[in-house]
mmCIF file with all atom_site columns, C-alpha atoms in Angstrom:
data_model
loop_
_atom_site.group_PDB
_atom_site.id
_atom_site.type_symbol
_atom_site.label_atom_id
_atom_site.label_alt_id
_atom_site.label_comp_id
_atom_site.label_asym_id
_atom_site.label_entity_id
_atom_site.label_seq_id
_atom_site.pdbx_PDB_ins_code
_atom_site.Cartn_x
_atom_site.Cartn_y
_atom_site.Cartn_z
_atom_site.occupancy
_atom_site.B_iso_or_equiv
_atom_site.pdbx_formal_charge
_atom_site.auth_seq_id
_atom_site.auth_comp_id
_atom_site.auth_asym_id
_atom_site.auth_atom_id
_atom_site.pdbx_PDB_model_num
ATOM 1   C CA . UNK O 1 1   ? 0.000   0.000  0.000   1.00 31.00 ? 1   UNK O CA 1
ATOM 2   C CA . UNK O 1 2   ? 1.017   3.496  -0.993  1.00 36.00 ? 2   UNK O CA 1
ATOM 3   C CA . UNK O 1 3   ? 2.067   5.651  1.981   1.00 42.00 ? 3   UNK O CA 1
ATOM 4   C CA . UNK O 1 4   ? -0.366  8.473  2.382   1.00 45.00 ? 4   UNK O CA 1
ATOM 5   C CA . UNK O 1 5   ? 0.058   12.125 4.240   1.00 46.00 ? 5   UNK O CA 1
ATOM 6   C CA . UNK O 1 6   ? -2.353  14.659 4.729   1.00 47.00 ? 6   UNK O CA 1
ATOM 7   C CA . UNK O 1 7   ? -0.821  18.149 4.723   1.00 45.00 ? 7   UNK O CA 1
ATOM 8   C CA . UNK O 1 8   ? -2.816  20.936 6.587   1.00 44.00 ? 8   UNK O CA 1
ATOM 9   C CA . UNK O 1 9   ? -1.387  24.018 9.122   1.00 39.00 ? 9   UNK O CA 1
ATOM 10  C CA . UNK O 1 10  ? 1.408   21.967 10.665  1.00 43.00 ? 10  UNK O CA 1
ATOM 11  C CA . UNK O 1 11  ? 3.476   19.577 9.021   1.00 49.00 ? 11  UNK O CA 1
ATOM 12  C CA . UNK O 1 12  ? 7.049   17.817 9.267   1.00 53.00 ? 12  UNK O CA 1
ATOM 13  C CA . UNK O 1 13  ? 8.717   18.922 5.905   1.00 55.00 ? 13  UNK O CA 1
ATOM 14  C CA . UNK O 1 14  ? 11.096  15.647 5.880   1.00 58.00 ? 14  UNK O CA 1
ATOM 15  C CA . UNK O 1 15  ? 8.196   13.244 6.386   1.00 64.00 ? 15  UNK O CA 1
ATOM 16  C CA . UNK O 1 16  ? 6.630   14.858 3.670   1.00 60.00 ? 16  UNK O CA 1
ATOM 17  C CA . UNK O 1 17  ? 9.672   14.931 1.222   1.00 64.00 ? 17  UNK O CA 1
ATOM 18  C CA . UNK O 1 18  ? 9.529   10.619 2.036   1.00 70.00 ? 18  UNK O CA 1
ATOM 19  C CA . UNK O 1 19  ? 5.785   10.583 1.481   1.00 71.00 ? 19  UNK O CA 1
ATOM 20  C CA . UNK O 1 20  ? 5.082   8.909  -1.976  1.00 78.00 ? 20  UNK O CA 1
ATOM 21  C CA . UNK O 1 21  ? 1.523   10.170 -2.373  1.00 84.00 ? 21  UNK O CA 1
ATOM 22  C CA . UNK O 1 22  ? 0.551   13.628 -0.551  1.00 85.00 ? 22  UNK O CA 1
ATOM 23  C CA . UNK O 1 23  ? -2.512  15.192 -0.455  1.00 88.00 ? 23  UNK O CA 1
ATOM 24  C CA . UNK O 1 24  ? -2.491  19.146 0.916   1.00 90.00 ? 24  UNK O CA 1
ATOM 25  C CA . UNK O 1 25  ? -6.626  19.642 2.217   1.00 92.00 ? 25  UNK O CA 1
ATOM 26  C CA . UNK O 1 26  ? -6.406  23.323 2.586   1.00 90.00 ? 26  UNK O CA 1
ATOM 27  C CA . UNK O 1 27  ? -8.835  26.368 2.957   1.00 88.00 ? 27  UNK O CA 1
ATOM 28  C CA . UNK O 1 28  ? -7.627  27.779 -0.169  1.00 88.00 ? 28  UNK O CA 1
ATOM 29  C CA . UNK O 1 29  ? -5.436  30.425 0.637   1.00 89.00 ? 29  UNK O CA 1
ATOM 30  C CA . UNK O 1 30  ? -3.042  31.525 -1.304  1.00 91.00 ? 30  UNK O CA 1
ATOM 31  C CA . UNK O 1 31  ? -0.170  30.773 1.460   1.00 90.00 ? 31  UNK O CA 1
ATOM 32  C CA . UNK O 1 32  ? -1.483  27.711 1.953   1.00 89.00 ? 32  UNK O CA 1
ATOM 33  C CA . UNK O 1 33  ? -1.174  27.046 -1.526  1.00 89.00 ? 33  UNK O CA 1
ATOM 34  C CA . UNK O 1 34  ? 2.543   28.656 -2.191  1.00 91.00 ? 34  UNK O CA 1
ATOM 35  C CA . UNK O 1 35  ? 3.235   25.750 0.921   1.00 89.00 ? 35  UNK O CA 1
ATOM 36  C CA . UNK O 1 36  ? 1.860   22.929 -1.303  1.00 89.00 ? 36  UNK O CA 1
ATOM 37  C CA . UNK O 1 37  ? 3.492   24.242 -3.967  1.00 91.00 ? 37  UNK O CA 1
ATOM 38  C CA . UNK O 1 38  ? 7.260   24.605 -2.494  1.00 90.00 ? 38  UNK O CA 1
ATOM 39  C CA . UNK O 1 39  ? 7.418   21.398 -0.639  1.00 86.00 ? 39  UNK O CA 1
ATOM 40  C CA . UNK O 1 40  ? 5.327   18.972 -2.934  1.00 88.00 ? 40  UNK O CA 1
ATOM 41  C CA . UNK O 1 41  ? 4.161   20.184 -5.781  1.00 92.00 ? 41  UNK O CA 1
ATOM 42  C CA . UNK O 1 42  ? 2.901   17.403 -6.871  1.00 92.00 ? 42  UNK O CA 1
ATOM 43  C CA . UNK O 1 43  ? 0.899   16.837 -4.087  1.00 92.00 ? 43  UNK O CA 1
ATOM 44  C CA . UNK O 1 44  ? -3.440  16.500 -5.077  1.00 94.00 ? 44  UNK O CA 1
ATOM 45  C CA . UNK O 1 45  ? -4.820  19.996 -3.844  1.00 95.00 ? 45  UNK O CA 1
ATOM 46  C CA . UNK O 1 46  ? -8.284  19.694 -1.764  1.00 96.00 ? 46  UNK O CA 1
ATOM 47  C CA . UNK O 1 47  ? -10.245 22.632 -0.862  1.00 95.00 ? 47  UNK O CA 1
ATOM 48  C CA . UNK O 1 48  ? -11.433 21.878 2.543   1.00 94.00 ? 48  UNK O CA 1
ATOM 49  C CA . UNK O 1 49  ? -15.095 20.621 2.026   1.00 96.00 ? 49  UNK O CA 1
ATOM 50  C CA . UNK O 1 50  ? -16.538 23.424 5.187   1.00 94.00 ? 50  UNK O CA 1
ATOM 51  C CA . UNK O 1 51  ? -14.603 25.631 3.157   1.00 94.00 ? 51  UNK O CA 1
ATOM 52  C CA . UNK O 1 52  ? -16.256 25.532 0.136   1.00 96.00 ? 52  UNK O CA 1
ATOM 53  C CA . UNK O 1 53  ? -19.514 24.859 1.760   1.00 96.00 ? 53  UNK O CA 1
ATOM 54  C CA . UNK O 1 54  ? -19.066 27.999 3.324   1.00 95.00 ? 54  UNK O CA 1
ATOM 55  C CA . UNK O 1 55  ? -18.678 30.035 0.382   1.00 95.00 ? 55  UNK O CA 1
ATOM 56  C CA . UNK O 1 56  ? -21.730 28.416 -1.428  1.00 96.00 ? 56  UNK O CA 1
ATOM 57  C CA . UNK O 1 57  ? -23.548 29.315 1.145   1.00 95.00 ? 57  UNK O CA 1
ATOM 58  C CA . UNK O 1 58  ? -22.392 32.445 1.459   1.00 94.00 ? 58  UNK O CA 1
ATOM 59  C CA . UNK O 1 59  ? -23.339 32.901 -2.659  1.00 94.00 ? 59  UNK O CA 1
ATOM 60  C CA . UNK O 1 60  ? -26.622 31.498 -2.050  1.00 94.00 ? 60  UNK O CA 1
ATOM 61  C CA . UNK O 1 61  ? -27.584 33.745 0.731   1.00 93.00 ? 61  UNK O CA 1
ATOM 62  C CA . UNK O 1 62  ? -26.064 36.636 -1.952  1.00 92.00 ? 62  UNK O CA 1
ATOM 63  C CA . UNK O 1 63  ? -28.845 35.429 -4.270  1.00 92.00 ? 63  UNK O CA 1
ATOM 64  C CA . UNK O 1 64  ? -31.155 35.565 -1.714  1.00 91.00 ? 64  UNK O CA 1
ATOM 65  C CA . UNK O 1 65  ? -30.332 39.243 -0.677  1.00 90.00 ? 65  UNK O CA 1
ATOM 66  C CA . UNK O 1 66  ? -30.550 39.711 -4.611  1.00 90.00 ? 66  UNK O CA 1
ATOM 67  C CA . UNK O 1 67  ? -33.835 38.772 -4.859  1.00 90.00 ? 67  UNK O CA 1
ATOM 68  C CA . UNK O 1 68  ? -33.399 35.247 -6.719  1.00 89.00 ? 68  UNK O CA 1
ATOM 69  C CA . UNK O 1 69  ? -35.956 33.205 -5.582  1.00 89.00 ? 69  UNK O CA 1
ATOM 70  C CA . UNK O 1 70  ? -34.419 29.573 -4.054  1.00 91.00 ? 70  UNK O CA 1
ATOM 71  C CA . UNK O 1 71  ? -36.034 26.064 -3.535  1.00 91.00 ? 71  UNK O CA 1
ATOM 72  C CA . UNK O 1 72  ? -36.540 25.293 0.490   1.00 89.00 ? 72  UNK O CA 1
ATOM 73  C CA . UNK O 1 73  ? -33.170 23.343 1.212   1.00 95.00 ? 73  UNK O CA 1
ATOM 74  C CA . UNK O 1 74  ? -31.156 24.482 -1.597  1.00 96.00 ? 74  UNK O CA 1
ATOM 75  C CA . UNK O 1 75  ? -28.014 24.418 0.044   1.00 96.00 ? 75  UNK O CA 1
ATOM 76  C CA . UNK O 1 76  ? -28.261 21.408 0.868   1.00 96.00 ? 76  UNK O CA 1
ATOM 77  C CA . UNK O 1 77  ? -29.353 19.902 -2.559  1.00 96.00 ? 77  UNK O CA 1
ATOM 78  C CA . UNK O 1 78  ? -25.785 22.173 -3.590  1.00 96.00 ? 78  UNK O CA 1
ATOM 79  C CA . UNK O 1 79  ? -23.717 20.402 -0.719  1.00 97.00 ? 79  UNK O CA 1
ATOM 80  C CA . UNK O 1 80  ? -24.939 16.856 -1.841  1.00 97.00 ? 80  UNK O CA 1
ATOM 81  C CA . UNK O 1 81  ? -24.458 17.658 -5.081  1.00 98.00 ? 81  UNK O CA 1
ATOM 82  C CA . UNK O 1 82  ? -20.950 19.221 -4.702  1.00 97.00 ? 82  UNK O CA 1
ATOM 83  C CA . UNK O 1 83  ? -19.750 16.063 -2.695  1.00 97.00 ? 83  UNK O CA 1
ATOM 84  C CA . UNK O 1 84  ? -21.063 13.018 -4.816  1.00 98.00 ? 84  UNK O CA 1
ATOM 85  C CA . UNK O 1 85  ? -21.176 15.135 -8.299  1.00 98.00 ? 85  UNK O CA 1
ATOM 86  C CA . UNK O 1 86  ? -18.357 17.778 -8.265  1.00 97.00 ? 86  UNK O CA 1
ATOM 87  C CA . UNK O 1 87  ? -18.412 21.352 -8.734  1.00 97.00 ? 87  UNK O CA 1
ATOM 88  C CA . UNK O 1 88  ? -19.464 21.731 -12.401 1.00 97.00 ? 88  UNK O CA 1
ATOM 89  C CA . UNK O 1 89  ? -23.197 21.366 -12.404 1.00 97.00 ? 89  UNK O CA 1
ATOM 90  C CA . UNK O 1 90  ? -23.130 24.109 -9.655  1.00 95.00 ? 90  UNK O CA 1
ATOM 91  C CA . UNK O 1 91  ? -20.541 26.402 -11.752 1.00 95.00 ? 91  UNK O CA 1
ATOM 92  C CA . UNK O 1 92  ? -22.732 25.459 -15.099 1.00 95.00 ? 92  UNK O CA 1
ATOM 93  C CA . UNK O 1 93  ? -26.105 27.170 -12.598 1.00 92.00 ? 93  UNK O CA 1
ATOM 94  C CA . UNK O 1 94  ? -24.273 30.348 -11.665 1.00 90.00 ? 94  UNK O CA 1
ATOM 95  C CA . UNK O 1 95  ? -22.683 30.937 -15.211 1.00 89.00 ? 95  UNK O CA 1
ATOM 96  C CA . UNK O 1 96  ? -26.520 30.421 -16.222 1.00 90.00 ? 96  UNK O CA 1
ATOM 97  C CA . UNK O 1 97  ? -27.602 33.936 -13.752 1.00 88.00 ? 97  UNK O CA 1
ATOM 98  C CA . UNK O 1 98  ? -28.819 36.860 -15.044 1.00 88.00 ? 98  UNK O CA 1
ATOM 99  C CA . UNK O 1 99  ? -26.254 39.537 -15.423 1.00 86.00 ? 99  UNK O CA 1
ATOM 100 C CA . UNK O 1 100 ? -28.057 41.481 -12.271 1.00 85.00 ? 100 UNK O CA 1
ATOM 101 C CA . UNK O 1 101 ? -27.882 38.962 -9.974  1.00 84.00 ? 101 UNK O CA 1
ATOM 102 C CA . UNK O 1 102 ? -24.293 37.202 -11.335 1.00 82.00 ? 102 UNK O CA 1
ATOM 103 C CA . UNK O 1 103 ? -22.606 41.092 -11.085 1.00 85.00 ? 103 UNK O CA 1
ATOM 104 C CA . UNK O 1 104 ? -24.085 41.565 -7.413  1.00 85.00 ? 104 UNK O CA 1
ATOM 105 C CA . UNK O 1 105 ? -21.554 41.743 -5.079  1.00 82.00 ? 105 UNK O CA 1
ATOM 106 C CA . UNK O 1 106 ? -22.812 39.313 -2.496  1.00 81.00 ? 106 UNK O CA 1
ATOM 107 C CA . UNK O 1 107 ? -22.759 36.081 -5.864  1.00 91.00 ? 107 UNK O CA 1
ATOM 108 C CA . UNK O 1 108 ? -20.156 37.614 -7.689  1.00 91.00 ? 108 UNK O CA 1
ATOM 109 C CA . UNK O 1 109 ? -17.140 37.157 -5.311  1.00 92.00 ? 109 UNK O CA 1
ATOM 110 C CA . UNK O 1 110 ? -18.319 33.201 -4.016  1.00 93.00 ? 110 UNK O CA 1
ATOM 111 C CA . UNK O 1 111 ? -18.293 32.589 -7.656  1.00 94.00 ? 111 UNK O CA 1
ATOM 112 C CA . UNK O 1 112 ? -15.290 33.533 -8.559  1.00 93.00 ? 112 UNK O CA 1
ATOM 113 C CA . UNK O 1 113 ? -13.620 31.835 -5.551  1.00 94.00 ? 113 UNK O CA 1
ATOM 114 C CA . UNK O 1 114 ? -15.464 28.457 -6.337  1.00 95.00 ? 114 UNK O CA 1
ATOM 115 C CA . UNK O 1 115 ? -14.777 28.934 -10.010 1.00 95.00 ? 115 UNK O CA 1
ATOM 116 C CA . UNK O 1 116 ? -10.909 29.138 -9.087  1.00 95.00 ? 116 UNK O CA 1
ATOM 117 C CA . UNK O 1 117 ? -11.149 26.432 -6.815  1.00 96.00 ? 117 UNK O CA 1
ATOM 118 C CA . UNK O 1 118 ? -12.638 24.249 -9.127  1.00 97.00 ? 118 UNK O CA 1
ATOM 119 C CA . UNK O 1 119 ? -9.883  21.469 -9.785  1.00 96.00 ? 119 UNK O CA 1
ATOM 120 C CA . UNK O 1 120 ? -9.632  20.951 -5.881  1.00 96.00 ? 120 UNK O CA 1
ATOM 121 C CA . UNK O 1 121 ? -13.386 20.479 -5.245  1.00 98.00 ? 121 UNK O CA 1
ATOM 122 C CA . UNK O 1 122 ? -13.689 17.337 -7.295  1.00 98.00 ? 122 UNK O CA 1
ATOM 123 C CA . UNK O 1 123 ? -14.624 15.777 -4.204  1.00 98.00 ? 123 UNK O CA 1
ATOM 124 C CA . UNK O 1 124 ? -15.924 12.521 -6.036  1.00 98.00 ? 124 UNK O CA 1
ATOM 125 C CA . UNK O 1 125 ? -12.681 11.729 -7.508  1.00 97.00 ? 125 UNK O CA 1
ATOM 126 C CA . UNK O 1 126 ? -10.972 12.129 -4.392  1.00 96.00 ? 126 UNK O CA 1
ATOM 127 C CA . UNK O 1 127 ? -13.471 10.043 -1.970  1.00 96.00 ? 127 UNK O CA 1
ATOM 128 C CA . UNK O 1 128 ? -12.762 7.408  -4.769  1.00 96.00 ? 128 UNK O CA 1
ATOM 129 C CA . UNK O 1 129 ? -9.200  7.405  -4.642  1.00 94.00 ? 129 UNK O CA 1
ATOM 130 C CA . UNK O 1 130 ? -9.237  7.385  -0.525  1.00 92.00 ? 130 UNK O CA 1
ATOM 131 C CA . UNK O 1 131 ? -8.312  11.079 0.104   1.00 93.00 ? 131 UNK O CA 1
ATOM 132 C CA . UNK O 1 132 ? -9.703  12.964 3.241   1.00 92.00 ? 132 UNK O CA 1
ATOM 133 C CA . UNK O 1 133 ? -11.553 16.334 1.938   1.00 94.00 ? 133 UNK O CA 1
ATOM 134 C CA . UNK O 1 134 ? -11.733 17.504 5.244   1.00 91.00 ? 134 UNK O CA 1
ATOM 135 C CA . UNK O 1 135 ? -8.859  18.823 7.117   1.00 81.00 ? 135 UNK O CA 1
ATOM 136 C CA . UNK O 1 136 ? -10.809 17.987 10.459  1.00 77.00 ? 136 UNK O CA 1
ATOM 137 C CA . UNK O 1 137 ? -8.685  15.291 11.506  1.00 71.00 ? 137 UNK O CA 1
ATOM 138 C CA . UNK O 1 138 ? -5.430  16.924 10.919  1.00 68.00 ? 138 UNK O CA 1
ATOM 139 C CA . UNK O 1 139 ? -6.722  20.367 13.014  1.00 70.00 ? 139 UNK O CA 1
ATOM 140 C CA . UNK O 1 140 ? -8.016  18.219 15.574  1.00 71.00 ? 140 UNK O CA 1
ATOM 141 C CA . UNK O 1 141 ? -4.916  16.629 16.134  1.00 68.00 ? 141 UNK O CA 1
ATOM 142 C CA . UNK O 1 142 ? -2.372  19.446 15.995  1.00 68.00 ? 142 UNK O CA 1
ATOM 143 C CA . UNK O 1 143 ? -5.108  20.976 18.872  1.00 73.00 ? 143 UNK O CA 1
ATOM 144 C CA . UNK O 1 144 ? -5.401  17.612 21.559  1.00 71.00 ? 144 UNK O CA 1
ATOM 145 C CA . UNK O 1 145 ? -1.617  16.964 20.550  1.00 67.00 ? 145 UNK O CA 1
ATOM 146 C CA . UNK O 1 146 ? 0.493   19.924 19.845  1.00 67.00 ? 146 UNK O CA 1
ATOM 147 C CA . UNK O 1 147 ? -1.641  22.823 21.283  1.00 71.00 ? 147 UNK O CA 1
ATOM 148 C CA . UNK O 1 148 ? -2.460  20.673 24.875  1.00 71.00 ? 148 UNK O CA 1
ATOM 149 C CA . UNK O 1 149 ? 0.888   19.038 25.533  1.00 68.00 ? 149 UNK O CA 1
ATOM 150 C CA . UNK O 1 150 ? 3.322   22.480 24.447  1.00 72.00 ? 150 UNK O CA 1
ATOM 151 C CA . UNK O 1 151 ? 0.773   25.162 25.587  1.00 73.00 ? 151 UNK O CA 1
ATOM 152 C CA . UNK O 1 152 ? 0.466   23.964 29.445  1.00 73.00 ? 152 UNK O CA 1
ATOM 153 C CA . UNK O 1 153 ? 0.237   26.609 32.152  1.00 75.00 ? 153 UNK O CA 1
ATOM 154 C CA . UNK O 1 154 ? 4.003   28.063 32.594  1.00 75.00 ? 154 UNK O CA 1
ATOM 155 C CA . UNK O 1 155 ? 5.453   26.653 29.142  1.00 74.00 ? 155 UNK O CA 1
ATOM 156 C CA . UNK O 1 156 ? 7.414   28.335 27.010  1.00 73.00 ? 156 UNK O CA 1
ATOM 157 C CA . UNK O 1 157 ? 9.470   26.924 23.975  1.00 73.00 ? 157 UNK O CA 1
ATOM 158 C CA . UNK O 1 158 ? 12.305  28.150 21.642  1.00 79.00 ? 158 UNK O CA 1
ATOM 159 C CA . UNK O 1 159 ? 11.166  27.480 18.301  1.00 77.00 ? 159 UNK O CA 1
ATOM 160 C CA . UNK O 1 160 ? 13.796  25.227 17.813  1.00 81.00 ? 160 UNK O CA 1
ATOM 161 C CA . UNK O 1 161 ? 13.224  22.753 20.470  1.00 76.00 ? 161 UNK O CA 1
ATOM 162 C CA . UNK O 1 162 ? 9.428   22.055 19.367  1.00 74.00 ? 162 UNK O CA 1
ATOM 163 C CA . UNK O 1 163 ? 9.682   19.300 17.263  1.00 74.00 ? 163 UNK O CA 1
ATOM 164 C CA . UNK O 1 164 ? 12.303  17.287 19.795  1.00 76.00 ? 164 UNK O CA 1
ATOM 165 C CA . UNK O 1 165 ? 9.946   18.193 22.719  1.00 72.00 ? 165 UNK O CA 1
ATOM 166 C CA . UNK O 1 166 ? 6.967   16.774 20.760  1.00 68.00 ? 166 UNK O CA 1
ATOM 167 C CA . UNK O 1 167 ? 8.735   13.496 20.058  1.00 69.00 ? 167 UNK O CA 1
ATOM 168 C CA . UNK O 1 168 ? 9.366   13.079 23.693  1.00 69.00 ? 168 UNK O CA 1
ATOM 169 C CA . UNK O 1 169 ? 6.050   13.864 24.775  1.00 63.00 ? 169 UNK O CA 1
ATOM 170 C CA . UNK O 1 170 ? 4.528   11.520 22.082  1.00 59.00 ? 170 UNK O CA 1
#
């Protein structure tokens, strides 16, 4: 079996440089990206799933504010079609908008951010091939592990001494 490694906020470069296969679930920042893109750039990009959940429903409470008239539960007909169909019948609807409601502020901005986003919300593909398209997981652990045992009442640590510290605490 391939190894695997999920990249997210905190990550230890050399066991990513031995990783064959590398994933980097990310919120879609730009840093986040440049990260990705210095130490593996060949590693799949994800766009954190809450991520782009938020943003669609940011664009659908835009349309909304417009005046577009939605279905009841229309985000989340968008969120279960985003997860088991992919992004592009949801970019195919908003390039469909009127050009009053697709230049209002409150769409235009989620749909350019989804639109950009595109290749690393193809979360079908990825559930397929095993990859997490949450960073959940990764968060949660750098909290209950680096956060609790580094961040105790009294602690302080040279930058330098965090990663030795953590492998003696783990």
């Amino acid at each position: 079996m391939q190894d695997l490694f999920t990249a997210s906020f905190w990550v230890d470069v050399g066991k990513v440089a031995q990783t064959r296969r590398v994933c980097a679930v990310t919120d879609g920042a730009e840093w986040c990206q440049a990260f990705a893109q210095r130490y593996r750039p060949d590693a799949v990009r994800i766009l954190d799933f809450p991520h782009a959940a938020e943003h669609l429903s940011a664009l659908l409470e835009g349309c909304s504010q417009a005046g577009l008239p939605l279905p009841d539960q229309m985000l989340s007909r968008c969120l279960h079609v985003l997860k088991h169909r992919g992004p592009a019948p949801l970019l195919r609807m908003a390039t469909r908008l009127a050009p009053e409601f697709a230049q209002h502020k409150g769409i235009e901005v989620h749909v350019e951010y989804l639109r950009k986003r595109e290749a690393s919300m193809q979360y079908p593909q990825f559930r397929a091939q095993g990859w997490p398209i949450g960073s959940g997981i990764v968060e949660s652990a750098n909290k209950l592990v680096v956060q609790a045992r580094l961040k105790g009442p009294g602690m302080h640590w040279e930058r330098k001494n965090v990663n030795p510290m953590l492998v003696l605490l783990c």
